[in-house]
Short mmCIF file of C-alpha atoms in Angstrom, two decimals:
data_model
loop_
_atom_site.label_atom_id
_atom_site.label_comp_id
_atom_site.label_asym_id
_atom_site.label_seq_id
_atom_site.Cartn_x
_atom_site.Cartn_y
_atom_site.Cartn_z
CA MET F 1 6.68 31.90 6.53
CA LYS F 2 10.27 30.66 6.49
CA ILE F 3 9.58 27.97 3.87
CA PHE F 4 7.99 30.57 1.60
CA SER F 5 11.09 32.82 1.83
CA ASP F 6 13.50 29.93 1.22
CA LEU F 7 11.51 28.85 -1.83
CA LEU F 8 11.80 32.28 -3.43
CA LEU F 9 15.59 32.07 -3.10
CA LYS F 10 15.76 28.54 -4.55
CA PHE F 11 13.55 29.38 -7.51
CA GLU F 12 16.33 31.67 -8.75
CA LYS F 13 18.23 28.50 -9.74
CA PRO F 14 16.98 26.98 -13.03
CA ASP F 15 17.15 23.32 -11.93
CA TRP F 16 14.94 23.95 -8.89
CA SER F 17 12.51 26.31 -10.64
CA ALA F 18 11.90 23.66 -13.33
CA ASN F 19 11.16 21.04 -10.64
CA PRO F 20 9.04 22.85 -8.04
CA GLU F 21 7.86 19.68 -6.26
CA PHE F 22 11.41 18.66 -5.39
CA CYS F 23 12.23 22.27 -4.53
CA VAL F 24 9.39 22.31 -1.96
CA ILE F 25 10.26 19.00 -0.28
CA ASP F 26 13.98 19.84 -0.32
CA THR F 27 13.22 23.10 1.49
CA ILE F 28 11.01 21.29 4.02
CA LEU F 29 13.66 18.63 4.73
CA GLU F 30 16.39 21.24 5.15
CA SER F 31 14.33 23.38 7.52
CA HIS F 32 12.93 20.38 9.45
CA PRO F 33 15.76 17.80 9.89
CA ASP F 34 13.66 16.10 12.60
CA LEU F 35 11.58 14.54 9.79
CA ILE F 36 14.59 12.43 8.81
CA LEU F 37 15.05 11.27 12.41
CA ILE F 38 11.51 9.79 12.42
CA LEU F 39 12.61 7.26 9.77
CA LYS F 40 16.13 6.70 11.12
CA SER F 41 15.29 3.80 13.46
CA ASP F 42 13.44 1.96 10.66
CA ILE F 43 16.30 2.34 8.17
CA ILE F 44 19.25 1.56 10.44
CA GLY F 45 17.45 -0.91 12.71
CA SER F 46 19.82 -2.81 14.98
CA GLU F 47 22.80 -2.45 12.62
CA LYS F 48 26.01 -1.05 14.06
CA THR F 49 28.17 1.36 12.12
CA SER F 50 31.35 -0.40 10.99
CA THR F 51 34.74 1.30 10.68
CA PHE F 52 36.00 -1.46 8.37
CA GLY F 53 35.55 -1.95 4.63
CA ARG F 54 34.25 0.56 2.10
CA GLN F 55 32.35 3.48 3.61
CA ASP F 56 29.99 3.98 0.68
CA THR F 57 26.61 3.30 2.28
CA PRO F 58 24.16 6.16 1.68
CA SER F 59 23.23 8.29 4.67
CA VAL F 60 19.74 8.11 6.20
CA GLU F 61 18.92 11.46 4.60
CA GLN F 62 20.01 10.23 1.16
CA ILE F 63 17.87 7.10 1.52
CA VAL F 64 14.80 9.15 2.49
CA ARG F 65 15.38 11.59 -0.35
CA ALA F 66 15.87 8.73 -2.84
CA ALA F 67 12.61 7.13 -1.68
CA ILE F 68 10.74 10.43 -2.17
CA PHE F 69 12.27 10.96 -5.63
CA LYS F 70 11.34 7.40 -6.61
CA GLU F 71 7.69 7.82 -5.58
CA MET F 72 7.29 11.30 -7.05
CA ARG F 73 8.59 10.16 -10.43
CA GLY F 74 6.95 6.71 -10.32
CA LEU F 75 10.27 4.88 -10.80
CA ASP F 76 11.30 1.35 -9.94
CA TYR F 77 14.62 0.73 -8.18
CA ARG F 78 16.60 0.12 -11.38
CA GLU F 79 15.25 3.34 -12.88
CA LEU F 80 16.21 5.14 -9.67
CA GLU F 81 19.80 3.96 -10.09
CA TYR F 82 19.83 5.19 -13.70
CA ALA F 83 18.28 8.56 -12.74
CA GLN F 84 21.24 9.34 -10.46
CA ASN F 85 23.46 9.57 -13.57
CA ASP F 86 20.86 10.85 -16.01
CA SER F 87 19.10 13.58 -14.01
CA ARG F 88 20.80 16.64 -12.56
CA ILE F 89 17.84 17.31 -10.25
CA CYS F 90 18.03 13.72 -8.96
CA GLU F 91 21.74 14.11 -8.21
CA ALA F 92 21.14 17.44 -6.46
CA PHE F 93 18.06 16.25 -4.53
CA ILE F 94 19.70 13.04 -3.27
CA LYS F 95 22.89 15.05 -2.50
CA LEU F 96 25.33 12.79 -4.32
CA ASP F 97 27.92 15.61 -4.41
CA GLY F 98 29.71 14.16 -7.43
CA ARG F 99 30.03 10.65 -6.00
CA ASN F 100 29.19 7.49 -7.93
CA PRO F 101 25.48 6.55 -7.88
CA TYR F 102 24.30 3.96 -5.38
CA SER F 103 23.07 0.61 -6.67
CA PHE F 104 19.39 -0.25 -6.86
CA GLN F 105 20.00 -3.17 -4.46
CA MET F 106 21.36 -0.76 -1.87
CA PHE F 107 18.33 1.51 -2.04
CA GLN F 108 15.88 -1.40 -2.09
CA LYS F 109 17.49 -2.88 1.01
CA TYR F 110 16.98 0.27 3.08
CA ILE F 111 13.83 1.83 1.61
CA SER F 112 11.91 -1.43 2.06
CA ARG F 113 12.58 -1.23 5.81
CA ILE F 114 10.56 1.96 6.27
CA LYS F 115 7.30 1.14 8.06
CA SER F 116 3.84 2.56 7.45
CA GLU F 117 3.59 3.83 11.06
CA SER F 118 6.65 6.04 10.53
CA LEU F 119 5.30 7.26 7.17
CA HIS F 120 2.02 8.21 8.85
CA ARG F 121 3.97 10.31 11.35
CA ILE F 122 5.76 12.02 8.45
CA LEU F 123 2.37 12.67 6.81
CA VAL F 124 1.09 14.34 9.98
CA GLU F 125 4.25 16.43 10.46
CA ILE F 126 4.20 17.74 6.87
CA ASN F 127 0.52 18.62 7.28
CA LYS F 128 1.38 20.52 10.48
CA ILE F 129 3.91 22.53 8.46
CA ALA F 130 1.16 23.31 5.92
CA ILE F 131 -1.11 24.46 8.77
CA CYS F 132 1.65 26.71 10.19
CA GLU F 133 2.22 28.21 6.73
CA GLY F 134 -1.50 29.01 6.44
CA LEU F 135 -2.10 26.54 3.59
CA GLU F 136 -4.59 24.41 5.56
CA ASP F 137 -6.90 25.59 8.37
CA LEU F 138 -8.43 22.20 9.32
CA LYS F 139 -11.88 23.81 9.59
CA SER F 140 -13.48 21.19 7.34
CA VAL F 141 -12.82 17.45 7.08
CA SER F 142 -14.20 14.99 4.54
CA GLN F 143 -13.86 11.18 4.60
CA ASP F 144 -14.20 8.46 2.01
CA ALA F 145 -13.03 4.88 1.55
CA THR F 146 -11.58 3.13 -1.49
CA VAL F 147 -10.00 -0.23 -2.33
CA VAL F 148 -6.41 -0.77 -3.39
CA LYS F 149 -6.13 -4.10 -5.16
CA ALA F 150 -3.43 -6.67 -4.41
CA ASN F 151 -1.30 -7.88 -7.32
CA ILE F 152 -2.95 -11.30 -7.73
CA HIS F 153 -4.91 -13.11 -10.43
CA TYR F 154 -8.64 -13.64 -9.90
CA PRO F 155 -8.82 -16.37 -7.23
CA THR F 156 -10.76 -19.57 -7.84
CA ASN F 157 -10.41 -22.92 -6.11
CA ASN F 158 -9.18 -24.37 -9.39
CA SER F 159 -6.44 -21.75 -9.82
CA LEU F 160 -5.32 -22.00 -6.19
CA VAL F 161 -4.85 -25.78 -6.46
CA TRP F 162 -2.85 -25.27 -9.66
CA ASP F 163 -0.71 -22.58 -7.98
CA CYS F 164 0.08 -25.00 -5.15
CA VAL F 165 1.03 -27.83 -7.52
CA LYS F 166 3.39 -25.77 -9.69
CA THR F 167 4.98 -23.94 -6.73
CA SER F 168 5.56 -27.16 -4.79
CA THR F 169 7.08 -28.85 -7.85
CA ARG F 170 9.40 -25.89 -8.44
CA LEU F 171 10.64 -25.97 -4.83
CA LEU F 172 11.05 -29.76 -4.89
CA ALA F 173 13.18 -29.46 -8.03
CA LYS F 174 15.39 -26.89 -6.31
CA LEU F 175 15.65 -29.12 -3.23
CA LYS F 176 16.69 -32.11 -5.36
CA GLU F 177 19.63 -30.06 -6.66
CA GLU F 178 20.84 -29.70 -3.07
CA ILE F 179 19.89 -33.14 -1.66
CA ASP F 180 20.44 -36.27 -3.77
CA ASN F 181 17.98 -38.54 -1.92
CA VAL F 182 14.89 -36.39 -2.71
CA ASP F 183 12.62 -38.24 -5.14
CA PHE F 184 9.43 -36.79 -6.55
CA ILE F 185 7.19 -37.10 -9.59
CA ASP F 186 6.41 -34.02 -11.68
CA TYR F 187 2.60 -33.85 -11.93
CA THR F 188 2.45 -30.37 -13.45
CA LYS F 189 1.65 -31.51 -17.00
CA SER F 190 -1.36 -33.54 -15.89
CA ALA F 191 -2.46 -30.88 -13.37
CA LYS F 192 -2.24 -28.11 -15.96
CA LYS F 193 -4.35 -30.08 -18.43
CA THR F 194 -7.07 -30.67 -15.82
CA PHE F 195 -6.86 -27.02 -14.72
CA PHE F 196 -7.70 -25.84 -18.27
CA GLU F 197 -10.44 -28.47 -18.65
CA ILE F 198 -12.14 -27.21 -15.48
CA ASN F 199 -11.83 -23.62 -16.68
CA VAL F 200 -13.68 -24.29 -19.95
CA THR F 201 -16.34 -26.57 -18.41
CA ARG F 202 -19.51 -24.78 -17.32
CA SER F 203 -21.71 -27.72 -16.30
CA GLU F 204 -21.49 -28.52 -12.58
CA ALA F 205 -22.10 -32.22 -13.31
CA LYS F 206 -19.12 -32.34 -15.67
CA ARG F 207 -16.87 -30.28 -13.39
CA LEU F 208 -17.36 -32.64 -10.43
CA PRO F 209 -15.35 -35.61 -11.81
CA LEU F 210 -12.64 -33.21 -13.01
CA PHE F 211 -12.27 -31.79 -9.50
CA HIS F 212 -12.18 -35.36 -8.13
CA LYS F 213 -9.32 -36.11 -10.51
CA GLN F 214 -7.46 -32.89 -9.66
CA LEU F 215 -7.79 -33.41 -5.91
CA ILE F 216 -6.45 -36.97 -6.16
CA LEU F 217 -3.40 -35.58 -7.95
CA PHE F 218 -3.18 -32.74 -5.43
CA THR F 219 -3.12 -35.29 -2.60
CA LYS F 220 -0.07 -36.94 -4.20
CA VAL F 221 1.69 -33.58 -4.41
CA ILE F 222 0.86 -32.89 -0.74
CA ASN F 223 2.35 -36.25 0.27
CA GLN F 224 5.51 -35.56 -1.75
CA THR F 225 5.87 -32.19 -0.06
CA SER F 226 5.41 -33.74 3.39
CA ASN F 227 8.11 -36.34 2.70
CA ALA F 228 10.55 -33.70 1.44
CA ILE F 229 10.11 -31.61 4.59
CA LYS F 230 11.13 -34.61 6.75
CA LYS F 231 14.46 -35.11 4.93
CA LYS F 232 17.39 -34.23 7.18
CA SER F 233 20.17 -32.09 5.82
CA THR F 234 22.99 -29.83 6.97
CA ASN F 235 22.93 -27.89 3.70
CA VAL F 236 21.89 -24.29 4.50
CA ILE F 237 20.23 -23.74 1.10
CA ALA F 238 18.32 -27.01 1.40
CA MET F 239 17.12 -26.10 4.89
CA ALA F 240 15.86 -22.73 3.60
CA ILE F 241 13.93 -24.47 0.81
CA GLN F 242 12.43 -26.88 3.35
CA VAL F 243 11.21 -23.92 5.43
CA GLU F 244 9.45 -22.56 2.34
CA LEU F 245 7.95 -25.99 1.65
CA GLU F 246 6.74 -26.23 5.22
CA LYS F 247 4.88 -22.92 4.91
CA LEU F 248 3.45 -24.02 1.58
CA PHE F 249 2.42 -27.39 3.05
CA ASP F 250 0.14 -25.73 5.60
CA LEU F 251 -1.45 -23.66 2.83
CA MET F 252 -1.93 -26.74 0.66
CA LEU F 253 -3.85 -28.51 3.41
CA ARG F 254 -6.13 -25.51 3.88
CA ILE F 255 -6.72 -25.09 0.14
CA TYR F 256 -7.49 -28.81 -0.22
CA ASP F 257 -10.05 -28.54 2.60
CA ILE F 258 -11.69 -25.42 1.13
CA THR F 259 -11.80 -26.89 -2.40
CA TYR F 260 -13.26 -30.19 -1.22
CA ARG F 261 -15.94 -28.49 0.87
CA LYS F 262 -16.99 -26.15 -1.94
CA GLU F 263 -16.55 -28.18 -5.12
CA ILE F 264 -17.22 -31.74 -3.91
CA ALA F 265 -19.46 -31.38 -0.84
CA GLY F 266 -21.26 -28.29 -2.16
CA GLU F 267 -20.77 -26.38 1.09
CA LYS F 268 -20.72 -22.58 1.19
CA VAL F 269 -17.36 -21.59 2.70
CA PRO F 270 -17.37 -18.28 4.69
CA ASN F 271 -15.11 -15.54 3.29
CA ASP F 272 -13.06 -15.30 6.49
CA GLU F 273 -11.98 -18.94 6.05
CA LYS F 274 -10.96 -18.56 2.40
CA ILE F 275 -7.48 -18.00 0.97
CA PHE F 276 -7.33 -15.69 -2.05
CA SER F 277 -3.66 -16.09 -2.96
CA ILE F 278 -0.80 -18.34 -1.85
CA TYR F 279 1.63 -15.53 -2.70
CA GLU F 280 -0.19 -12.56 -1.11
CA GLN F 281 -1.92 -14.24 1.81
CA HIS F 282 -2.89 -10.93 3.44
CA THR F 283 -5.38 -10.23 0.61
CA ASP F 284 -8.98 -9.55 1.69
CA ILE F 285 -12.16 -9.72 -0.34
CA ILE F 286 -13.96 -6.36 -0.46
CA VAL F 287 -17.60 -6.22 -1.56
CA LYS F 288 -19.27 -2.80 -1.69
CA GLY F 289 -23.01 -2.94 -2.36
CA GLN F 290 -23.95 -4.69 -5.59
CA ARG F 291 -20.58 -4.05 -7.24
CA GLU F 292 -18.10 -6.76 -8.18
CA ALA F 293 -15.82 -8.21 -5.52
CA LEU F 294 -12.34 -6.70 -5.30
CA PHE F 295 -9.28 -8.37 -3.80
CA GLY F 296 -6.95 -6.17 -1.80
CA HIS F 297 -7.49 -3.85 1.16
CA LYS F 298 -9.83 -1.04 2.08
CA VAL F 299 -8.20 2.37 2.59
CA ASN F 300 -9.97 5.14 4.51
CA LEU F 301 -8.88 8.71 3.71
CA ALA F 302 -9.66 12.06 5.32
CA ALA F 303 -8.90 15.38 3.60
CA GLY F 304 -9.16 19.09 4.41
CA ARG F 305 -10.26 22.10 2.38
CA SER F 306 -6.79 22.40 0.82
CA ASN F 307 -7.21 18.84 -0.58
CA LEU F 308 -4.30 17.65 1.57
CA VAL F 309 -4.86 14.14 2.96
CA LEU F 310 -4.91 14.51 6.75
CA ASP F 311 -5.29 10.86 7.73
CA CYS F 312 -4.89 7.50 5.99
CA GLN F 313 -5.77 4.06 7.34
CA VAL F 314 -5.00 0.81 5.51
CA LEU F 315 -7.42 -1.73 6.94
CA GLU F 316 -7.61 -5.48 7.34
CA GLY F 317 -10.84 -7.27 6.55
CA ASN F 318 -13.88 -5.45 5.19
CA PRO F 319 -15.10 -3.18 8.02
CA PRO F 320 -18.19 -1.09 7.17
CA ASP F 321 -17.56 2.61 6.50
CA LYS F 322 -19.72 3.60 9.48
CA SER F 323 -17.25 1.90 11.88
CA LEU F 324 -14.38 4.11 10.58
CA PHE F 325 -15.93 7.54 11.14
CA GLY F 326 -15.30 8.00 14.86
CA GLN F 327 -11.74 6.71 14.97
CA THR F 328 -10.75 8.97 12.05
CA ILE F 329 -12.22 12.07 13.72
CA ASP F 330 -10.45 11.17 16.98
CA SER F 331 -7.17 10.57 15.15
CA ILE F 332 -7.31 13.98 13.43
CA ILE F 333 -8.07 15.82 16.68
CA GLN F 334 -5.32 13.93 18.52
CA ASN F 335 -2.68 14.40 15.79
CA TYR F 336 -3.29 18.08 15.05
CA GLY F 337 -4.78 19.38 18.29
CA ILE F 338 -7.57 21.13 16.35
CA VAL F 339 -11.29 20.30 16.35
CA PRO F 340 -12.74 20.71 12.83
CA ARG F 341 -15.77 22.95 12.44
CA ASP F 342 -17.30 20.91 9.59
CA SER F 343 -17.50 17.20 8.79
CA ALA F 344 -18.86 15.92 5.45
CA THR F 345 -19.06 12.27 4.37
CA ASP F 346 -21.13 10.07 2.10
CA GLY F 347 -24.12 8.03 3.22
CA GLY F 348 -22.04 4.96 4.16
CA TYR F 349 -20.85 6.74 7.33
CA ALA F 350 -24.32 7.88 8.41
CA THR F 351 -25.46 6.54 11.78
CA LEU F 352 -26.91 8.16 14.90
CA LEU F 353 -23.88 6.98 16.87
CA ASN F 354 -21.52 8.76 14.46
CA LEU F 355 -23.64 11.90 14.61
CA GLU F 356 -23.47 11.90 18.42
CA HIS F 357 -19.74 11.13 18.34
CA ALA F 358 -19.06 14.16 16.13
CA LYS F 359 -21.23 16.39 18.35
CA LYS F 360 -19.37 15.30 21.48
CA ALA F 361 -16.04 15.93 19.72
CA GLY F 362 -17.11 19.56 19.21
CA ILE F 363 -17.89 19.60 15.47
CA THR F 364 -20.54 22.21 14.59
CA ASN F 365 -21.68 21.23 11.08
CA ILE F 366 -22.13 17.46 10.58
CA VAL F 367 -23.36 16.51 7.13
CA PHE F 368 -23.85 13.09 5.54
CA ASN F 369 -24.66 12.89 1.84
CA LYS F 370 -27.57 10.58 2.66
CA THR F 371 -29.15 10.18 6.08
CA VAL F 372 -30.77 7.02 7.46
CA GLY F 373 -33.97 6.59 9.42
CA THR F 374 -35.03 9.62 11.44
CA MET F 375 -31.55 11.18 11.73
CA GLN F 376 -30.99 14.66 10.30
CA ASN F 377 -27.87 16.58 9.34
CA ILE F 378 -26.75 19.25 11.80
CA ALA F 379 -25.67 22.54 10.21
CA SER F 380 -25.93 26.28 10.76
CA SER F 381 -28.11 26.65 7.64
CA LEU F 382 -29.56 24.76 4.69
CA ASN F 383 -27.07 26.58 2.48
CA MET F 384 -24.22 25.15 4.58
CA VAL F 385 -25.60 21.62 4.08
CA THR F 386 -25.67 22.13 0.31
CA ARG F 387 -22.16 23.59 0.22
CA LEU F 388 -20.67 20.77 2.32
CA LYS F 389 -22.37 18.11 0.19
CA LYS F 390 -20.91 19.65 -2.96
CA TRP F 391 -17.48 19.99 -1.36
CA ARG F 392 -17.55 16.38 -0.19
CA SER F 393 -17.65 15.17 -3.80
CA ALA F 394 -14.06 16.43 -4.19
CA MET F 395 -12.95 13.33 -2.23
CA GLU F 396 -13.64 11.26 -5.36
CA ALA F 397 -11.14 13.39 -7.30
CA ILE F 398 -8.56 13.12 -4.49
CA ILE F 399 -8.83 9.33 -4.47
CA SER F 400 -8.57 9.21 -8.26
CA ASN F 401 -5.47 11.45 -8.23
CA ILE F 402 -3.73 9.27 -5.64
CA LYS F 403 -4.55 5.94 -7.27
CA ARG F 404 -3.98 6.86 -10.90
CA GLY F 405 -1.41 9.60 -10.46
CA PHE F 406 0.89 7.40 -8.38
CA ASN F 407 0.05 3.99 -9.87
CA ILE F 408 -1.63 2.56 -6.78
CA VAL F 409 -4.78 1.12 -8.38
CA THR F 410 -2.99 -2.20 -7.88
CA CYS F 411 -0.20 -2.41 -5.30
CA ASN F 412 2.86 -4.21 -6.70
CA TRP F 413 4.78 -4.34 -3.42
CA LYS F 414 4.78 -7.78 -1.80
CA GLY F 415 3.51 -8.62 1.68
CA TRP F 416 1.16 -6.91 4.12
CA VAL F 417 3.82 -4.65 5.68
CA HIS F 418 5.04 -3.41 2.29
CA PHE F 419 1.46 -3.04 1.02
CA GLN F 420 0.73 -0.55 3.80
CA ALA F 421 4.01 1.28 3.20
CA LYS F 422 3.35 1.66 -0.54
CA VAL F 423 -0.09 3.18 0.07
CA LEU F 424 1.37 5.68 2.57
CA TRP F 425 4.22 6.56 0.17
CA SER F 426 1.66 7.33 -2.55
CA VAL F 427 -0.40 9.51 -0.20
CA LEU F 428 2.77 11.36 0.85
CA ALA F 429 3.75 11.94 -2.79
CA TYR F 430 0.25 13.24 -3.52
CA ASN F 431 0.43 15.63 -0.54
CA ILE F 432 3.79 16.98 -1.73
CA ARG F 433 2.23 17.70 -5.13
CA VAL F 434 -0.76 19.48 -3.56
CA LEU F 435 1.50 21.43 -1.20
CA THR F 436 3.61 22.54 -4.16
CA ALA F 437 0.53 23.79 -6.06
CA LEU F 438 -0.63 25.76 -3.01
CA LEU F 439 2.80 27.37 -2.52
CA LEU F 440 3.11 28.26 -6.22
CA LYS F 441 -0.27 30.02 -6.07
CA GLN F 442 0.92 31.95 -3.04
CA ILE F 443 4.16 32.93 -4.79
CA GLU F 444 2.19 34.05 -7.84
CA ARG F 445 -0.04 36.23 -5.68
CA GLU F 446 2.98 37.80 -3.97
CA LEU F 447 4.65 38.57 -7.30
CA LYS F 448 1.47 40.24 -8.61
CA LEU F 449 1.28 42.42 -5.51
CA GLU F 450 4.83 43.59 -6.12
#
């Protein structure tokens, strides 16, 4: 109970007692410095420490602490820079020790390097601390899946073509500033007009000639882009722009093909061949039952009786919930070395294979909210089935707290790697909040006993 004892001492200071969440994580980081080492290789990478120039780069510990403070308070990087001057608890938590605050660019550079795999390890290690402190017993595990949306507009073939046209024209204009012999025609005015005409036209017969017109213009833009890529230059900036255009060119060809097949030929294009955004290409389409389609990624969460999230998987594609059950159970047993006594999930996970998998793993009470076919829940009593079903519904509240409490309904971080990292940061921040509440209850009980 070392963390518990250290907390009681820290709560004597007003700054820490008014900010219990930061008091808890500060105590954990001080008593477990190995947590910082998990993220060290991500942050430093292959960089070598220089003995020249100004030695004002934040330490690995300061970067990790700044990232935690940012997520707990829901700040952006500029607000994080301001908080170092404005907040005494921020200054104390990041350990500035009276030095000038670090710039937001500095923190963004290093925090963005932290990978989701390392964050998952941190999640597991903090949960192990909670288990050692008696705050979580891992007797019961519940699973549920949700969708975190990508930060994109609703994708249509019409909007994707327009995105390609305007982005290509913007890059060509930048390239012309660097290379004099780049000639192109700006088709954005005409393309934008047709884009809006298609949007307000409902009749398929009237939309067809408009798409013909837009695709003819799109072909001209594709040709312009192809010609610009072939221009030779020794200008570094121009070469970088050409690399961007080359990536965009491949996307433009695919979007042209998809749009032609769907809008002109009337073909039904499979979802796995579609592109939902030229900016966030990792985006998947997620359809759950009869509900509307969502664009982002499925996230599978597992939680214990303490409401701490024990496992988090950010998934590619749209795998069915039933395919996630076994690997999550195996991951929990492997990470914590404990076999749960109870497992409770909703009906989406219910299959005979999953039931057998849980039995072989050593789980005693296996309850699905709805069973399929002839399968039956396995439990010590009917009362246990009822209790586990009621307890399972708490997963909805956990998901809501993570998504709304830490602004992760839509992920604003760019790219697949950063998308995964943002989700894990939010889950970590949620766990710190839950851990704090559990410790405060324990402190309150101890004070009453005295």
